[in-house]
């Protein structure tokens, strides 16, 4: 893809999504697509109560709907489920397998002060796709892709894909060879998932994550449940994201980086049909809070706390809504191709 086409494509994304949806009486439909990291959940070490983190969905909603911010969108989350998964596991009726059914109370401490866009207590739009334990292979692509097809029939403008955690972590019955192949297998399945989204709705804009870390021991296996040489959850996710885990260097006998999600996304984009929106990579791993200092913001080694949730929301927001200076450059580059379309400016 040429640099000019890349600029025009980026500007088109910016115009369609940032070009004052409120003024145009349009609603931006966003489908958060994931597993329990998206649905909400987790337990503090040794704890018996669920973490009451509001998930990144809450913080992202507040940012994109902020009337004083660079987006100011009318946002509708789409999905096959609604609520906060782990509250439901504790007998609190904050989860439903029907969209638009449930919301949940966000703790006072987690709500940024002084912003009218943040719901004061009840977060009303908790629709999303995915749930506890969901994997790409087993749930999204299994049964002929029936689950994914049902989700895509809702017609999202935007899909935020954070998947792969359970494909990598659930490995108790696998051989060491299967475990070491699982990052590439999971990337292959992610590629298939992206293709299925594109086939279901060609103009859905797909944002795919290099996923947040997992801490070693996150899945709680006993030592005898795993084969000798198991690399651990942290290395599995690093290899899936970037193809450069030292544990896998030793297994493959080379330090040459293997395929990364970025490589996969670049290959998909290089072969897109004319006019199709590019897939956008969102790095949730590199700057994840506490990743290099003990993973304090993954209290159960898997699920973010409210600091991690806010970080994830910021990462999504940063690609959905470019900074004003970037917007001006993109609009200038794409203006001839976008004449007669929506205004290319901040709200």
Short mmCIF file of C-alpha atoms in Angstrom, two decimals:
data_model
loop_
_atom_site.label_atom_id
_atom_site.label_comp_id
_atom_site.label_asym_id
_atom_site.label_seq_id
_atom_site.Cartn_x
_atom_site.Cartn_y
_atom_site.Cartn_z
CA UNK A 1 0.00 0.00 0.00
CA UNK A 2 1.34 3.43 -0.90
CA UNK A 3 1.91 6.13 1.69
CA UNK A 4 -0.77 8.29 0.04
CA UNK A 5 -3.34 5.51 0.22
CA UNK A 6 -2.46 4.90 3.86
CA UNK A 7 -3.01 8.58 4.69
CA UNK A 8 -6.30 8.69 2.85
CA UNK A 9 -7.50 5.51 4.54
CA UNK A 10 -6.55 6.86 7.96
CA UNK A 11 -8.30 10.13 7.22
CA UNK A 12 -11.40 8.31 6.09
CA UNK A 13 -11.51 6.48 9.42
CA UNK A 14 -11.07 9.77 11.23
CA UNK A 15 -13.77 11.52 9.22
CA UNK A 16 -16.32 8.76 9.53
CA UNK A 17 -15.77 8.30 13.24
CA UNK A 18 -14.68 11.73 14.45
CA UNK A 19 -16.61 13.96 12.07
CA UNK A 20 -19.30 15.02 14.56
CA UNK A 21 -21.68 12.05 14.67
CA UNK A 22 -24.01 14.08 16.91
CA UNK A 23 -24.30 16.87 14.36
CA UNK A 24 -25.06 14.33 11.65
CA UNK A 25 -27.66 12.56 13.81
CA UNK A 26 -25.70 9.33 13.62
CA UNK A 27 -24.81 6.79 16.27
CA UNK A 28 -21.44 5.04 16.29
CA UNK A 29 -21.99 1.36 17.08
CA UNK A 30 -18.99 -0.25 18.79
CA UNK A 31 -18.73 -3.96 19.53
CA UNK A 32 -16.28 -4.82 22.34
CA UNK A 33 -15.28 -8.37 21.39
CA UNK A 34 -13.35 -10.47 23.87
CA UNK A 35 -13.47 -12.75 26.90
CA UNK A 36 -13.64 -12.11 30.67
CA UNK A 37 -11.07 -9.30 30.33
CA UNK A 38 -13.75 -7.48 28.34
CA UNK A 39 -16.75 -8.88 30.23
CA UNK A 40 -15.33 -8.08 33.67
CA UNK A 41 -14.00 -10.36 36.34
CA UNK A 42 -11.20 -11.69 38.45
CA UNK A 43 -10.38 -12.19 42.09
CA UNK A 44 -7.67 -10.55 44.20
CA UNK A 45 -4.96 -12.92 45.44
CA UNK A 46 -6.44 -15.08 48.18
CA UNK A 47 -9.74 -13.20 47.94
CA UNK A 48 -13.24 -14.57 47.81
CA UNK A 49 -14.99 -11.55 46.34
CA UNK A 50 -14.97 -10.53 42.70
CA UNK A 51 -12.99 -7.53 41.59
CA UNK A 52 -15.42 -4.68 41.00
CA UNK A 53 -13.42 -3.15 38.17
CA UNK A 54 -15.76 -1.53 35.67
CA UNK A 55 -13.88 -2.91 32.61
CA UNK A 56 -12.35 -0.78 29.87
CA UNK A 57 -15.83 -0.39 28.36
CA UNK A 58 -16.78 2.09 31.07
CA UNK A 59 -13.73 4.33 30.68
CA UNK A 60 -13.87 4.23 26.88
CA UNK A 61 -17.55 5.14 26.88
CA UNK A 62 -16.87 8.14 29.08
CA UNK A 63 -14.07 9.36 26.84
CA UNK A 64 -15.74 8.98 23.47
CA UNK A 65 -19.04 10.42 24.71
CA UNK A 66 -17.45 13.39 26.54
CA UNK A 67 -19.14 16.44 24.98
CA UNK A 68 -16.05 18.54 25.71
CA UNK A 69 -13.65 16.02 24.16
CA UNK A 70 -12.40 15.45 20.60
CA UNK A 71 -15.11 12.89 19.78
CA UNK A 72 -18.41 13.70 21.43
CA UNK A 73 -20.02 10.69 19.78
CA UNK A 74 -23.42 9.17 20.30
CA UNK A 75 -22.19 5.68 21.19
CA UNK A 76 -24.07 2.42 21.16
CA UNK A 77 -22.20 -0.63 22.40
CA UNK A 78 -23.32 -3.77 20.60
CA UNK A 79 -23.02 -7.39 21.68
CA UNK A 80 -24.72 -10.64 22.54
CA UNK A 81 -24.37 -10.11 26.31
CA UNK A 82 -24.84 -7.32 28.79
CA UNK A 83 -23.48 -6.52 32.24
CA UNK A 84 -20.46 -7.56 34.32
CA UNK A 85 -19.70 -11.25 34.23
CA UNK A 86 -18.19 -11.91 37.63
CA UNK A 87 -20.89 -10.10 39.54
CA UNK A 88 -23.27 -12.62 38.00
CA UNK A 89 -21.07 -15.46 39.26
CA UNK A 90 -21.58 -14.11 42.77
CA UNK A 91 -25.34 -14.17 42.47
CA UNK A 92 -25.72 -10.45 41.72
CA UNK A 93 -28.02 -9.88 38.78
CA UNK A 94 -25.64 -7.79 36.68
CA UNK A 95 -25.22 -10.15 33.71
CA UNK A 96 -27.47 -11.29 30.92
CA UNK A 97 -27.19 -13.29 27.75
CA UNK A 98 -29.48 -10.74 26.14
CA UNK A 99 -28.12 -7.34 25.07
CA UNK A 100 -29.52 -4.17 26.56
CA UNK A 101 -30.73 -5.93 29.69
CA UNK A 102 -28.37 -5.11 32.53
CA UNK A 103 -26.05 -2.45 33.78
CA UNK A 104 -24.06 -2.27 36.99
CA UNK A 105 -23.01 0.24 39.60
CA UNK A 106 -19.51 1.63 39.18
CA UNK A 107 -17.74 2.23 42.52
CA UNK A 108 -17.32 5.90 43.39
CA UNK A 109 -13.54 5.55 43.60
CA UNK A 110 -13.32 4.50 39.97
CA UNK A 111 -15.26 7.38 38.45
CA UNK A 112 -13.21 10.38 37.29
CA UNK A 113 -14.49 13.53 38.94
CA UNK A 114 -15.80 16.62 37.19
CA UNK A 115 -16.76 15.06 33.87
CA UNK A 116 -20.50 15.01 33.12
CA UNK A 117 -20.08 12.23 30.57
CA UNK A 118 -19.11 9.69 33.23
CA UNK A 119 -22.26 7.99 34.54
CA UNK A 120 -22.75 9.06 38.15
CA UNK A 121 -23.70 5.61 39.39
CA UNK A 122 -25.31 3.32 36.88
CA UNK A 123 -23.39 2.61 33.68
CA UNK A 124 -26.29 2.09 31.28
CA UNK A 125 -24.71 0.58 28.15
CA UNK A 126 -22.86 -2.63 29.02
CA UNK A 127 -23.43 -4.64 25.84
CA UNK A 128 -20.47 -6.64 24.55
CA UNK A 129 -19.62 -9.93 22.87
CA UNK A 130 -17.74 -12.70 24.69
CA UNK A 131 -17.64 -14.04 28.22
CA UNK A 132 -15.63 -15.97 30.79
CA UNK A 133 -13.33 -18.55 29.23
CA UNK A 134 -14.15 -17.62 25.65
CA UNK A 135 -11.48 -18.49 23.10
CA UNK A 136 -11.06 -17.74 19.42
CA UNK A 137 -10.95 -21.40 18.43
CA UNK A 138 -13.64 -22.75 20.74
CA UNK A 139 -16.27 -20.02 20.83
CA UNK A 140 -15.80 -17.52 18.01
CA UNK A 141 -14.83 -19.97 15.28
CA UNK A 142 -16.33 -23.17 16.73
CA UNK A 143 -19.61 -24.63 15.47
CA UNK A 144 -19.02 -23.13 12.06
CA UNK A 145 -18.62 -19.64 13.47
CA UNK A 146 -22.25 -19.49 14.65
CA UNK A 147 -21.47 -17.30 17.67
CA UNK A 148 -19.46 -14.79 15.65
CA UNK A 149 -22.06 -14.75 12.89
CA UNK A 150 -24.78 -13.93 15.44
CA UNK A 151 -22.69 -11.07 16.77
CA UNK A 152 -21.87 -9.65 13.36
CA UNK A 153 -25.54 -9.76 12.36
CA UNK A 154 -25.93 -6.81 14.73
CA UNK A 155 -23.96 -4.71 12.23
CA UNK A 156 -21.20 -2.97 14.21
CA UNK A 157 -19.41 0.05 12.75
CA UNK A 158 -16.37 -0.78 14.89
CA UNK A 159 -15.07 -4.05 16.36
CA UNK A 160 -12.58 -3.88 19.25
CA UNK A 161 -10.94 -7.32 19.33
CA UNK A 162 -8.99 -8.40 22.42
CA UNK A 163 -8.72 -12.17 22.15
CA UNK A 164 -6.24 -15.01 22.53
CA UNK A 165 -5.81 -15.16 26.30
CA UNK A 166 -7.81 -18.37 26.80
CA UNK A 167 -6.44 -20.00 23.65
CA UNK A 168 -2.96 -19.64 25.15
CA UNK A 169 -3.61 -20.16 28.85
CA UNK A 170 -5.85 -23.21 28.71
CA UNK A 171 -3.24 -25.86 28.05
CA UNK A 172 -3.47 -28.54 30.76
CA UNK A 173 -4.03 -31.41 28.33
CA UNK A 174 -1.58 -30.29 25.65
CA UNK A 175 1.84 -31.70 24.85
CA UNK A 176 4.85 -29.42 25.01
CA UNK A 177 4.97 -29.33 21.20
CA UNK A 178 1.32 -28.21 21.09
CA UNK A 179 1.96 -25.57 23.74
CA UNK A 180 4.96 -24.18 21.89
CA UNK A 181 2.95 -24.07 18.66
CA UNK A 182 -0.05 -22.38 20.30
CA UNK A 183 1.04 -18.74 19.77
CA UNK A 184 1.26 -19.28 16.01
CA UNK A 185 -1.90 -21.41 16.01
CA UNK A 186 -3.74 -18.66 17.87
CA UNK A 187 -2.46 -15.97 15.47
CA UNK A 188 -3.67 -18.11 12.57
CA UNK A 189 -7.08 -18.33 14.21
CA UNK A 190 -7.05 -14.59 14.83
CA UNK A 191 -6.40 -14.06 11.12
CA UNK A 192 -9.36 -16.31 10.33
CA UNK A 193 -11.52 -14.35 12.80
CA UNK A 194 -10.61 -11.04 11.16
CA UNK A 195 -11.44 -12.48 7.76
CA UNK A 196 -14.80 -13.69 9.05
CA UNK A 197 -15.62 -10.22 10.41
CA UNK A 198 -14.70 -8.68 7.07
CA UNK A 199 -16.82 -11.22 5.19
CA UNK A 200 -19.80 -10.60 7.45
CA UNK A 201 -19.68 -6.81 7.15
CA UNK A 202 -17.05 -5.41 4.84
CA UNK A 203 -17.12 -1.86 6.20
CA UNK A 204 -16.68 -2.75 9.88
CA UNK A 205 -13.51 -1.08 11.12
CA UNK A 206 -11.48 -3.66 13.01
CA UNK A 207 -9.10 -2.71 15.82
CA UNK A 208 -7.16 -5.73 17.01
CA UNK A 209 -5.05 -5.87 20.17
CA UNK A 210 -1.64 -7.16 20.98
CA UNK A 211 -3.17 -8.39 24.23
CA UNK A 212 -2.35 -7.48 27.82
CA UNK A 213 0.10 -9.70 29.73
CA UNK A 214 -0.67 -12.80 31.72
CA UNK A 215 1.31 -13.54 34.87
CA UNK A 216 2.91 -16.94 35.31
CA UNK A 217 0.53 -19.11 37.29
CA UNK A 218 -2.54 -17.24 36.12
CA UNK A 219 -4.36 -20.45 35.21
CA UNK A 220 -3.52 -22.18 38.49
CA UNK A 221 -2.20 -25.45 37.12
CA UNK A 222 -0.52 -27.89 39.45
CA UNK A 223 3.06 -28.62 38.37
CA UNK A 224 2.10 -32.13 37.30
CA UNK A 225 -0.60 -30.83 34.97
CA UNK A 226 1.89 -29.32 32.54
CA UNK A 227 4.74 -30.93 30.59
CA UNK A 228 8.33 -30.22 31.56
CA UNK A 229 9.55 -27.13 29.75
CA UNK A 230 6.21 -25.30 29.75
CA UNK A 231 7.18 -21.66 29.12
CA UNK A 232 4.54 -20.08 31.36
CA UNK A 233 1.75 -17.67 30.58
CA UNK A 234 3.85 -14.51 30.33
CA UNK A 235 6.09 -15.97 27.62
CA UNK A 236 3.15 -17.44 25.72
CA UNK A 237 1.47 -14.05 25.43
CA UNK A 238 4.73 -12.31 24.52
CA UNK A 239 5.31 -14.84 21.75
CA UNK A 240 1.73 -14.49 20.49
CA UNK A 241 1.99 -10.71 20.38
CA UNK A 242 5.51 -10.23 19.07
CA UNK A 243 7.15 -13.57 18.17
CA UNK A 244 10.23 -12.69 20.23
CA UNK A 245 10.01 -14.51 23.56
CA UNK A 246 13.41 -15.79 24.75
CA UNK A 247 11.76 -19.03 25.91
CA UNK A 248 10.66 -19.68 22.35
CA UNK A 249 14.04 -18.66 20.93
CA UNK A 250 15.50 -21.67 22.73
CA UNK A 251 12.73 -23.98 21.52
CA UNK A 252 13.04 -22.93 17.88
CA UNK A 253 16.83 -22.64 18.05
CA UNK A 254 16.97 -19.09 16.72
CA UNK A 255 16.77 -15.51 17.97
CA UNK A 256 15.33 -14.33 14.66
CA UNK A 257 11.87 -12.93 15.47
CA UNK A 258 8.98 -15.05 14.31
CA UNK A 259 5.66 -13.72 13.03
CA UNK A 260 4.01 -11.08 15.21
CA UNK A 261 0.45 -9.78 15.25
CA UNK A 262 1.83 -6.63 13.59
CA UNK A 263 3.24 -8.75 10.75
CA UNK A 264 -0.10 -10.50 10.38
CA UNK A 265 -2.02 -7.20 10.29
CA UNK A 266 0.39 -5.74 7.73
CA UNK A 267 -0.09 -8.77 5.49
CA UNK A 268 -3.89 -8.52 5.78
CA UNK A 269 -3.78 -4.83 4.90
CA UNK A 270 -1.48 -5.40 1.93
CA UNK A 271 -4.10 -7.68 0.38
CA UNK A 272 -7.29 -5.75 1.06
CA UNK A 273 -9.82 -5.12 -1.70
CA UNK A 274 -9.90 -1.55 -2.97
CA UNK A 275 -11.78 0.70 -0.58
CA UNK A 276 -11.83 -1.76 2.32
CA UNK A 277 -10.93 -0.27 5.71
CA UNK A 278 -7.53 -1.23 7.06
CA UNK A 279 -7.19 -3.32 10.19
CA UNK A 280 -5.55 -1.32 13.00
CA UNK A 281 -3.20 -2.84 15.58
CA UNK A 282 -3.51 -1.60 19.17
CA UNK A 283 -0.63 -2.43 21.53
CA UNK A 284 -1.99 -3.30 24.98
CA UNK A 285 1.18 -5.09 26.10
CA UNK A 286 4.19 -2.80 25.91
CA UNK A 287 3.11 -0.01 28.25
CA UNK A 288 0.66 -1.97 30.38
CA UNK A 289 0.94 -0.54 33.93
CA UNK A 290 3.26 -2.61 36.13
CA UNK A 291 4.12 -5.07 33.34
CA UNK A 292 7.81 -4.81 34.18
CA UNK A 293 7.39 -4.29 37.92
CA UNK A 294 5.41 -7.23 39.21
CA UNK A 295 2.02 -6.95 37.48
CA UNK A 296 0.34 -5.25 40.43
CA UNK A 297 -2.41 -4.05 38.10
CA UNK A 298 -3.29 -7.66 37.22
CA UNK A 299 -4.36 -8.62 40.76
CA UNK A 300 -5.24 -12.21 39.80
CA UNK A 301 -2.51 -12.32 37.10
CA UNK A 302 -5.17 -12.28 34.36
CA UNK A 303 -7.72 -9.47 34.74
CA UNK A 304 -7.00 -5.74 34.93
CA UNK A 305 -7.90 -3.65 37.93
CA UNK A 306 -9.40 -0.21 37.34
CA UNK A 307 -5.95 1.21 36.50
CA UNK A 308 -5.48 -1.44 33.84
CA UNK A 309 -9.00 -0.89 32.56
CA UNK A 310 -8.38 2.83 32.17
CA UNK A 311 -5.11 2.11 30.35
CA UNK A 312 -6.87 -0.22 27.90
CA UNK A 313 -9.52 2.43 27.26
CA UNK A 314 -6.81 5.01 26.56
CA UNK A 315 -5.16 2.67 24.05
CA UNK A 316 -8.41 2.11 22.18
CA UNK A 317 -9.25 5.80 22.35
CA UNK A 318 -5.86 6.81 20.98
CA UNK A 319 -6.49 5.00 17.68
CA UNK A 320 -10.21 5.69 17.46
CA UNK A 321 -9.81 9.44 17.97
CA UNK A 322 -6.50 10.90 16.71
CA UNK A 323 -5.01 13.93 18.42
CA UNK A 324 -6.05 17.28 16.89
CA UNK A 325 -2.68 17.92 15.20
CA UNK A 326 -2.79 14.46 13.61
CA UNK A 327 -6.34 15.10 12.48
CA UNK A 328 -5.29 18.28 10.65
CA UNK A 329 -2.51 16.46 8.80
CA UNK A 330 -4.78 13.56 7.87
CA UNK A 331 -7.54 15.86 6.68
CA UNK A 332 -5.16 17.93 4.56
CA UNK A 333 -3.73 14.81 2.94
CA UNK A 334 -7.12 13.30 2.19
CA UNK A 335 -9.16 16.41 1.36
CA UNK A 336 -9.38 15.79 -2.42
CA UNK A 337 -10.68 12.27 -1.85
CA UNK A 338 -13.19 13.34 0.76
CA UNK A 339 -14.92 16.30 -0.86
CA UNK A 340 -18.60 16.28 -0.14
CA UNK A 341 -18.26 13.95 2.82
CA UNK A 342 -18.61 14.68 6.47
CA UNK A 343 -16.71 17.59 7.97
CA UNK A 344 -13.09 16.75 8.78
CA UNK A 345 -12.75 18.60 12.05
CA UNK A 346 -13.21 18.24 15.74
CA UNK A 347 -16.69 18.57 17.13
#
